Amino acid sequence: MSVIEYDVIIIGAGVAGLTAGAWLSEQGLKVALVTAGEPTACLSTGCIDVCAKNDDPLQGIAHLSQDHPFHLVSSGTIRQALDDFQQIMAAMNMPYTGGLENNRRVLSALGTFKTTCLTPVTMQASPQNENERIHIITFAGLKDFYPGYIISRFKNASFSTYDAGVSTTMGIAANFEDESFLEAFILWLEKQQVREDKIAVPAVLGLESAAAIIKQIEYRLERPVFEIPTIPPSMPGRRLFNGLKDHFRRKGGMIYWGWPVVGVEKTGRQIEAVMAQSQGRPNSLNARAFILATGSFVGGGLEAKRDTIVEKVFHLPVFVPGEREAWFDQDYFSMNHGIGRAGIAVDSSFRPVGCPWDNIFVCGAILAHTEALKNGCGHGFAIATGQAAAKSCLEHLP
Amino acid sequence: MKYEHCIRCTICVENCPVFRVNPAFPGPKQAGPDAQRFRSNREKSADEWVLSCSQCKRCEMACPCGVEPAQIILRAQQKYGLEHPHTAAHLLFANNYYLSTLGSLTAPLANRFAATKIGKKIFQRMGIATYIPFPKFSFKTLRGSMKSRSRETRKVAFFYGCFINFYRPDIGRKIIRMLQSFKIDVVLPPQWCCGLPALGNGNLALARSFAGKNIASLSNYVDAGYDVVYTCTSCGLCLLHDYQGIMEIPGAKKIAENSYDLHEYVLKLIAEREIKPQFKEVNRTLAYHIPCHLRALEIGYPAANLMQLIPGLTCQILDDNCCGLNGSYGFKKINEVTALQLGGRAVSLIKKTGAEAIVADCGSCRMQLAGLSGMDAFDPVEIICESLGIKDKK
Ligand SMILES: Cc1cc2nc3c(=O)[nH]c(=O)nc-3n(C[C@H](O)[C@H](O)[C@H](O)COP(=O)(O)OP(=O)(O)OC[C@H]3O[C@@H](n4cnc5c(N)ncnc54)[C@H](O)[C@@H]3O)c2cc1C
Ligand code: SF4
Ligand code: SF4
């Protein structure tokens, strides 16, 4: 028996689940989101990859394999979902730039470019080619960020080092939230007499106030400043997660942390409730419909056993790409591991194929044939399928 | 304690409030699963920095893989505590129950002492931070003032906890009045400190002795058909998790299965249509600071669900920040800077919401946030009682 009756319960706090949850709350439904932990968004660059296979993301999607679930989302919904996303993030003080017309490039810490669609405003000025003149700031002791990688590819680049007193991305970002620290940093930067056109900083320019902080530095230094994403702990990834999460809550959604779903209650063709692991009474929550957004292997939605792959919440049938030998490519770093295609196959209403229940909808990286890494369709795909699954859920709500 | 499941994603590190501001603390991943590979029972602890962990459990709530860094660190802290003689501050806070009993019997004197310069100096000497006022001891404790009524259907054994008992018995009395207004029979079972302060100060033996007594007492009530209701989120964590977990108290599972957070309990009664409270308008704009240990209870935020039912109330949830005090953690001189920085951060985010007052379930969060912000800080039940027209009559 549940303490509260919800209309819809979302399982998983990733970009897909939060998007679906916020959309349904916005329609006036009572929505709860339960999650085992934090999502892959926190590990990401914060950039929104829609489809990196083509300069034009929609063209790229059109050329994805026949069975790719992106084809289940109309281009109107994709457009709407990404527009909504940009509005949400602007309202959360972390605006995103770019649009569906064309992909753009973001400079990585390795000096290479990453293709993406929408970028946080802090990466708006990221150079689009290796001839741009940039000055890189690094921080004393900061691990895994070496300007040398970038300088070896950029002819017109130089760097200087600032001592922030701490040497972790988290610690430096926390310092930047302090006005006197920011002021001291700007004064130091002014003294460096930077000659290049743009200033690059690893992505540590604050957590809540990053957009305002970068604006202030640009204003004082009179030139564009941009962030370079770091390996985790990644501030832009966390800002993305925080923005979506706070928005969901402002729309009236409830979040249950530390709530790994381990079982379900069902009658006939309906799931009635989900249950979490608990040391006390069994925790359970009722709802009329459920949206599964537990991600792929890293997110925790899928688990590879010796020769099967299981979906951990509802034990839904999983599409498995052949025998175990076919799961992995010979080359470890290959983007073509067959296992990337594993996941839940759905019909056009985002309900799992061959599923004995009618009130489950699925979205995000757990969908079969997604291959987020290979196709460069990460958060953008999660946003689009999140909204599409939510729409279908509303339409079919029992 | 599943340190082998760690995929080194650093999500826990991103969530650790202490790591954010204290460069000497290596963070939950290194202090937890990473260091665990090298810890051995036969060797002495070499990692004094484990004591910098405040046991807020945020790392555990964030980990996608079910690793429990805070549990791993807690065990390392107990081992360290066993091997090292306790400082005056550790002993004092571990025994905060006895201190408070004493303080409350002699409240007027104790309060004056804590407020004086000499009192503050002595506290500093003992390694106790003095930047916020030490909690005021209340003269008339709850145990001494409440007589229970009897013979109604639902029966509740109220585990009120030290904070209410010694510092805010008025809140305790309101809770009892509210439950009685729902026709619930409330009793105050014999009870002792939950043991969390002792555990947090590396004194597992003392914690276990408190826990054993509480379990024995509550067990009688559960057997007689009572539900246990707690209101302090840290007491709750003991009843639900730590008595069964690190303290390994026999019979703890039965208590965990029958214990409810106050607001969770009220919601349950509403959902089961046993009660139908009439919430009246409350015109307030509040910032709801979620205590770390409420988050760690894994029951959602039931007081937020309840406050949603109150007309006129706007209440914004803030759950990304630890207040920094963490019970007795921030009262210790060595943690003062960490506690102040974290508190300052939490307060600045609260102020940004434009709220006129703070709500938080945990007494020590309220003490810290009210002290640093100059704003009022309420227990959610005070707001709910305001809406239900329930007052504290002595
Ligand atoms: C390291 C890394 C970097 C990436 N970088 C980028 C990038 O820069 N740009 C980009 O666009 N994409 C990136 N991606 C891809 C992108 O993160 C994902 O494709 C997308 O965000 C998927 O989101 P999701 O919501 O489907 O799932 P996830 O983000 O995987 O979230 C799943 C959620 O479900 C929860 N969960 C799992 N099991 C349970 C359970 N049993 N009960 C309750 N909850 C459960 C998890 O705790 C988690 O909160 C990256 C992926 C990884 C792994
Ligand atoms: S303990 Fe959990 S959150 Fe921390 S690094 Fe390991 S897997 Fe990630
Ligand atoms: S319990 Fe809190 S302070 Fe301790 S390691 Fe985990 S997040 Fe950090």
mmCIF file with all atom_site columns, C-alpha atoms in Angstrom, chain B residues 12-129:
data_model
loop_
_atom_site.group_PDB
_atom_site.id
_atom_site.type_symbol
_atom_site.label_atom_id
_atom_site.label_alt_id
_atom_site.label_comp_id
_atom_site.label_asym_id
_atom_site.label_entity_id
_atom_site.label_seq_id
_atom_site.pdbx_PDB_ins_code
_atom_site.Cartn_x
_atom_site.Cartn_y
_atom_site.Cartn_z
_atom_site.occupancy
_atom_site.B_iso_or_equiv
_atom_site.pdbx_formal_charge
_atom_site.auth_seq_id
_atom_site.auth_comp_id
_atom_site.auth_asym_id
_atom_site.auth_atom_id
_atom_site.pdbx_PDB_model_num
ATOM 1   C CA . CYS B 1 12  ? 29.860 10.784 -4.978 1.00 0.00 ? 12  CYS B CA 1
ATOM 2   C CA . VAL B 1 13  ? 32.736 13.256 -4.942 1.00 0.00 ? 13  VAL B CA 1
ATOM 3   C CA . GLU B 1 14  ? 30.605 15.836 -6.720 1.00 0.00 ? 14  GLU B CA 1
ATOM 4   C CA . ASN B 1 15  ? 28.076 15.472 -3.928 1.00 0.00 ? 15  ASN B CA 1
ATOM 5   C CA . CYS B 1 16  ? 30.406 15.649 -0.953 1.00 0.00 ? 16  CYS B CA 1
ATOM 6   C CA . PRO B 1 17  ? 29.978 18.985 0.818  1.00 0.00 ? 17  PRO B CA 1
ATOM 7   C CA . VAL B 1 18  ? 33.176 18.592 2.842  1.00 0.00 ? 18  VAL B CA 1
ATOM 8   C CA . PHE B 1 19  ? 35.275 17.824 -0.224 1.00 0.00 ? 19  PHE B CA 1
ATOM 9   C CA . ARG B 1 20  ? 34.024 21.025 -1.804 1.00 0.00 ? 20  ARG B CA 1
ATOM 10  C CA . VAL B 1 21  ? 35.525 23.239 0.880  1.00 0.00 ? 21  VAL B CA 1
ATOM 11  C CA . ASN B 1 22  ? 38.173 21.242 2.750  1.00 0.00 ? 22  ASN B CA 1
ATOM 12  C CA . PRO B 1 23  ? 41.226 20.408 0.599  1.00 0.00 ? 23  PRO B CA 1
ATOM 13  C CA . ALA B 1 24  ? 42.565 18.101 3.320  1.00 0.00 ? 24  ALA B CA 1
ATOM 14  C CA . PHE B 1 25  ? 39.692 15.637 2.843  1.00 0.00 ? 25  PHE B CA 1
ATOM 15  C CA . PRO B 1 26  ? 40.206 13.385 -0.197 1.00 0.00 ? 26  PRO B CA 1
ATOM 16  C CA . GLY B 1 27  ? 36.458 12.842 -0.744 1.00 0.00 ? 27  GLY B CA 1
ATOM 17  C CA . PRO B 1 28  ? 34.156 9.810  -0.517 1.00 0.00 ? 28  PRO B CA 1
ATOM 18  C CA . LYS B 1 29  ? 35.619 7.854  -3.417 1.00 0.00 ? 29  LYS B CA 1
ATOM 19  C CA . GLN B 1 30  ? 39.175 7.893  -2.091 1.00 0.00 ? 30  GLN B CA 1
ATOM 20  C CA . ALA B 1 31  ? 38.250 7.769  1.592  1.00 0.00 ? 31  ALA B CA 1
ATOM 21  C CA . GLY B 1 32  ? 35.650 5.082  0.915  1.00 0.00 ? 32  GLY B CA 1
ATOM 22  C CA . PRO B 1 33  ? 35.959 2.400  -1.779 1.00 0.00 ? 33  PRO B CA 1
ATOM 23  C CA . ASP B 1 34  ? 39.495 3.314  -2.904 1.00 0.00 ? 34  ASP B CA 1
ATOM 24  C CA . ALA B 1 35  ? 41.110 3.297  0.534  1.00 0.00 ? 35  ALA B CA 1
ATOM 25  C CA . GLN B 1 36  ? 39.074 0.252  1.582  1.00 0.00 ? 36  GLN B CA 1
ATOM 26  C CA . ARG B 1 37  ? 41.147 -1.943 -0.705 1.00 0.00 ? 37  ARG B CA 1
ATOM 27  C CA . PHE B 1 38  ? 44.174 -1.160 1.430  1.00 0.00 ? 38  PHE B CA 1
ATOM 28  C CA . ARG B 1 39  ? 42.651 -1.163 4.901  1.00 0.00 ? 39  ARG B CA 1
ATOM 29  C CA . SER B 1 40  ? 43.380 -4.195 6.987  1.00 0.00 ? 40  SER B CA 1
ATOM 30  C CA . ASN B 1 41  ? 41.979 -5.147 10.372 1.00 0.00 ? 41  ASN B CA 1
ATOM 31  C CA . ARG B 1 42  ? 45.400 -6.085 11.645 1.00 0.00 ? 42  ARG B CA 1
ATOM 32  C CA . GLU B 1 43  ? 46.998 -2.722 10.916 1.00 0.00 ? 43  GLU B CA 1
ATOM 33  C CA . LYS B 1 44  ? 46.499 0.540  12.734 1.00 0.00 ? 44  LYS B CA 1
ATOM 34  C CA . SER B 1 45  ? 44.498 3.242  10.970 1.00 0.00 ? 45  SER B CA 1
ATOM 35  C CA . ALA B 1 46  ? 46.746 5.613  9.082  1.00 0.00 ? 46  ALA B CA 1
ATOM 36  C CA . ASP B 1 47  ? 44.066 7.931  7.796  1.00 0.00 ? 47  ASP B CA 1
ATOM 37  C CA . GLU B 1 48  ? 43.178 10.555 10.348 1.00 0.00 ? 48  GLU B CA 1
ATOM 38  C CA . TRP B 1 49  ? 41.290 12.486 7.651  1.00 0.00 ? 49  TRP B CA 1
ATOM 39  C CA . VAL B 1 50  ? 38.443 9.973  7.870  1.00 0.00 ? 50  VAL B CA 1
ATOM 40  C CA . LEU B 1 51  ? 37.326 12.113 10.820 1.00 0.00 ? 51  LEU B CA 1
ATOM 41  C CA . SER B 1 52  ? 36.671 15.045 8.466  1.00 0.00 ? 52  SER B CA 1
ATOM 42  C CA . CYS B 1 53  ? 33.714 13.164 6.980  1.00 0.00 ? 53  CYS B CA 1
ATOM 43  C CA . SER B 1 54  ? 30.542 14.555 8.529  1.00 0.00 ? 54  SER B CA 1
ATOM 44  C CA . GLN B 1 55  ? 28.449 11.449 7.789  1.00 0.00 ? 55  GLN B CA 1
ATOM 45  C CA . CYS B 1 56  ? 25.929 13.470 5.842  1.00 0.00 ? 56  CYS B CA 1
ATOM 46  C CA . LYS B 1 57  ? 25.459 10.409 3.539  1.00 0.00 ? 57  LYS B CA 1
ATOM 47  C CA . ARG B 1 58  ? 25.061 12.535 0.429  1.00 0.00 ? 58  ARG B CA 1
ATOM 48  C CA . CYS B 1 59  ? 27.632 10.347 -1.334 1.00 0.00 ? 59  CYS B CA 1
ATOM 49  C CA . GLU B 1 60  ? 25.474 7.295  -0.718 1.00 0.00 ? 60  GLU B CA 1
ATOM 50  C CA . MET B 1 61  ? 22.326 8.914  -2.054 1.00 0.00 ? 61  MET B CA 1
ATOM 51  C CA . ALA B 1 62  ? 24.102 9.901  -5.265 1.00 0.00 ? 62  ALA B CA 1
ATOM 52  C CA . CYS B 1 63  ? 26.061 6.740  -6.084 1.00 0.00 ? 63  CYS B CA 1
ATOM 53  C CA . PRO B 1 64  ? 24.402 4.986  -9.027 1.00 0.00 ? 64  PRO B CA 1
ATOM 54  C CA . CYS B 1 65  ? 26.051 1.674  -8.177 1.00 0.00 ? 65  CYS B CA 1
ATOM 55  C CA . GLY B 1 66  ? 24.908 1.066  -4.616 1.00 0.00 ? 66  GLY B CA 1
ATOM 56  C CA . VAL B 1 67  ? 28.384 1.489  -3.142 1.00 0.00 ? 67  VAL B CA 1
ATOM 57  C CA . GLU B 1 68  ? 28.068 2.949  0.343  1.00 0.00 ? 68  GLU B CA 1
ATOM 58  C CA . PRO B 1 69  ? 31.056 5.252  0.804  1.00 0.00 ? 69  PRO B CA 1
ATOM 59  C CA . ALA B 1 70  ? 29.686 6.820  4.018  1.00 0.00 ? 70  ALA B CA 1
ATOM 60  C CA . GLN B 1 71  ? 29.252 3.354  5.606  1.00 0.00 ? 71  GLN B CA 1
ATOM 61  C CA . ILE B 1 72  ? 32.802 2.391  4.672  1.00 0.00 ? 72  ILE B CA 1
ATOM 62  C CA . ILE B 1 73  ? 34.112 5.644  6.143  1.00 0.00 ? 73  ILE B CA 1
ATOM 63  C CA . LEU B 1 74  ? 31.936 5.303  9.259  1.00 0.00 ? 74  LEU B CA 1
ATOM 64  C CA . ARG B 1 75  ? 33.546 1.939  9.977  1.00 0.00 ? 75  ARG B CA 1
ATOM 65  C CA . ALA B 1 76  ? 36.993 3.431  9.473  1.00 0.00 ? 76  ALA B CA 1
ATOM 66  C CA . GLN B 1 77  ? 36.018 6.208  11.883 1.00 0.00 ? 77  GLN B CA 1
ATOM 67  C CA . GLN B 1 78  ? 34.983 3.693  14.555 1.00 0.00 ? 78  GLN B CA 1
ATOM 68  C CA . LYS B 1 79  ? 38.272 1.853  14.155 1.00 0.00 ? 79  LYS B CA 1
ATOM 69  C CA . TYR B 1 80  ? 40.164 5.116  14.434 1.00 0.00 ? 80  TYR B CA 1
ATOM 70  C CA . GLY B 1 81  ? 38.113 6.057  17.494 1.00 0.00 ? 81  GLY B CA 1
ATOM 71  C CA . LEU B 1 82  ? 38.973 2.762  19.194 1.00 0.00 ? 82  LEU B CA 1
ATOM 72  C CA . GLU B 1 83  ? 42.681 3.241  18.610 1.00 0.00 ? 83  GLU B CA 1
ATOM 73  C CA . HIS B 1 84  ? 42.883 6.855  19.714 1.00 0.00 ? 84  HIS B CA 1
ATOM 74  C CA . PRO B 1 85  ? 42.105 8.430  23.060 1.00 0.00 ? 85  PRO B CA 1
ATOM 75  C CA . HIS B 1 86  ? 39.106 10.729 22.780 1.00 0.00 ? 86  HIS B CA 1
ATOM 76  C CA . THR B 1 87  ? 39.477 14.499 23.019 1.00 0.00 ? 87  THR B CA 1
ATOM 77  C CA . ALA B 1 88  ? 37.348 16.428 25.482 1.00 0.00 ? 88  ALA B CA 1
ATOM 78  C CA . ALA B 1 89  ? 35.022 17.623 22.703 1.00 0.00 ? 89  ALA B CA 1
ATOM 79  C CA . HIS B 1 90  ? 34.509 14.100 21.383 1.00 0.00 ? 90  HIS B CA 1
ATOM 80  C CA . LEU B 1 91  ? 33.659 12.801 24.838 1.00 0.00 ? 91  LEU B CA 1
ATOM 81  C CA . LEU B 1 92  ? 31.343 15.684 25.553 1.00 0.00 ? 92  LEU B CA 1
ATOM 82  C CA . PHE B 1 93  ? 29.367 15.319 22.352 1.00 0.00 ? 93  PHE B CA 1
ATOM 83  C CA . ALA B 1 94  ? 29.285 11.571 22.443 1.00 0.00 ? 94  ALA B CA 1
ATOM 84  C CA . ASN B 1 95  ? 27.600 11.982 25.816 1.00 0.00 ? 95  ASN B CA 1
ATOM 85  C CA . ASN B 1 96  ? 25.430 14.860 24.797 1.00 0.00 ? 96  ASN B CA 1
ATOM 86  C CA . TYR B 1 97  ? 22.438 13.079 26.301 1.00 0.00 ? 97  TYR B CA 1
ATOM 87  C CA . TYR B 1 98  ? 23.897 13.175 29.788 1.00 0.00 ? 98  TYR B CA 1
ATOM 88  C CA . LEU B 1 99  ? 25.140 16.695 29.266 1.00 0.00 ? 99  LEU B CA 1
ATOM 89  C CA . SER B 1 100 ? 21.685 17.761 28.189 1.00 0.00 ? 100 SER B CA 1
ATOM 90  C CA . THR B 1 101 ? 19.950 16.018 31.064 1.00 0.00 ? 101 THR B CA 1
ATOM 91  C CA . LEU B 1 102 ? 22.221 17.897 33.384 1.00 0.00 ? 102 LEU B CA 1
ATOM 92  C CA . GLY B 1 103 ? 21.770 21.122 31.431 1.00 0.00 ? 103 GLY B CA 1
ATOM 93  C CA . SER B 1 104 ? 18.042 20.860 31.443 1.00 0.00 ? 104 SER B CA 1
ATOM 94  C CA . LEU B 1 105 ? 17.827 20.250 35.187 1.00 0.00 ? 105 LEU B CA 1
ATOM 95  C CA . THR B 1 106 ? 19.872 23.360 35.732 1.00 0.00 ? 106 THR B CA 1
ATOM 96  C CA . ALA B 1 107 ? 18.746 25.249 32.617 1.00 0.00 ? 107 ALA B CA 1
ATOM 97  C CA . PRO B 1 108 ? 18.833 28.848 33.788 1.00 0.00 ? 108 PRO B CA 1
ATOM 98  C CA . LEU B 1 109 ? 22.373 28.384 35.075 1.00 0.00 ? 109 LEU B CA 1
ATOM 99  C CA . ALA B 1 110 ? 23.601 26.427 32.082 1.00 0.00 ? 110 ALA B CA 1
ATOM 100 C CA . ASN B 1 111 ? 22.264 28.955 29.597 1.00 0.00 ? 111 ASN B CA 1
ATOM 101 C CA . ARG B 1 112 ? 23.932 31.803 31.386 1.00 0.00 ? 112 ARG B CA 1
ATOM 102 C CA . PHE B 1 113 ? 27.175 29.877 31.460 1.00 0.00 ? 113 PHE B CA 1
ATOM 103 C CA . ALA B 1 114 ? 27.065 29.078 27.725 1.00 0.00 ? 114 ALA B CA 1
ATOM 104 C CA . ALA B 1 115 ? 26.458 32.738 26.925 1.00 0.00 ? 115 ALA B CA 1
ATOM 105 C CA . THR B 1 116 ? 29.255 34.217 29.035 1.00 0.00 ? 116 THR B CA 1
ATOM 106 C CA . LYS B 1 117 ? 32.717 35.074 27.796 1.00 0.00 ? 117 LYS B CA 1
ATOM 107 C CA . ILE B 1 118 ? 34.251 32.600 30.223 1.00 0.00 ? 118 ILE B CA 1
ATOM 108 C CA . GLY B 1 119 ? 31.783 29.935 29.160 1.00 0.00 ? 119 GLY B CA 1
ATOM 109 C CA . LYS B 1 120 ? 32.691 30.544 25.521 1.00 0.00 ? 120 LYS B CA 1
ATOM 110 C CA . LYS B 1 121 ? 36.397 30.437 26.359 1.00 0.00 ? 121 LYS B CA 1
ATOM 111 C CA . ILE B 1 122 ? 36.018 27.155 28.137 1.00 0.00 ? 122 ILE B CA 1
ATOM 112 C CA . PHE B 1 123 ? 34.066 25.794 25.184 1.00 0.00 ? 123 PHE B CA 1
ATOM 113 C CA . GLN B 1 124 ? 36.835 26.955 22.833 1.00 0.00 ? 124 GLN B CA 1
ATOM 114 C CA . ARG B 1 125 ? 39.444 25.309 25.027 1.00 0.00 ? 125 ARG B CA 1
ATOM 115 C CA . MET B 1 126 ? 37.516 22.091 24.834 1.00 0.00 ? 126 MET B CA 1
ATOM 116 C CA . GLY B 1 127 ? 37.576 22.383 21.065 1.00 0.00 ? 127 GLY B CA 1
ATOM 117 C CA . ILE B 1 128 ? 34.002 23.572 20.680 1.00 0.00 ? 128 ILE B CA 1
ATOM 118 C CA . ALA B 1 129 ? 33.193 26.195 18.070 1.00 0.00 ? 129 ALA B CA 1
#
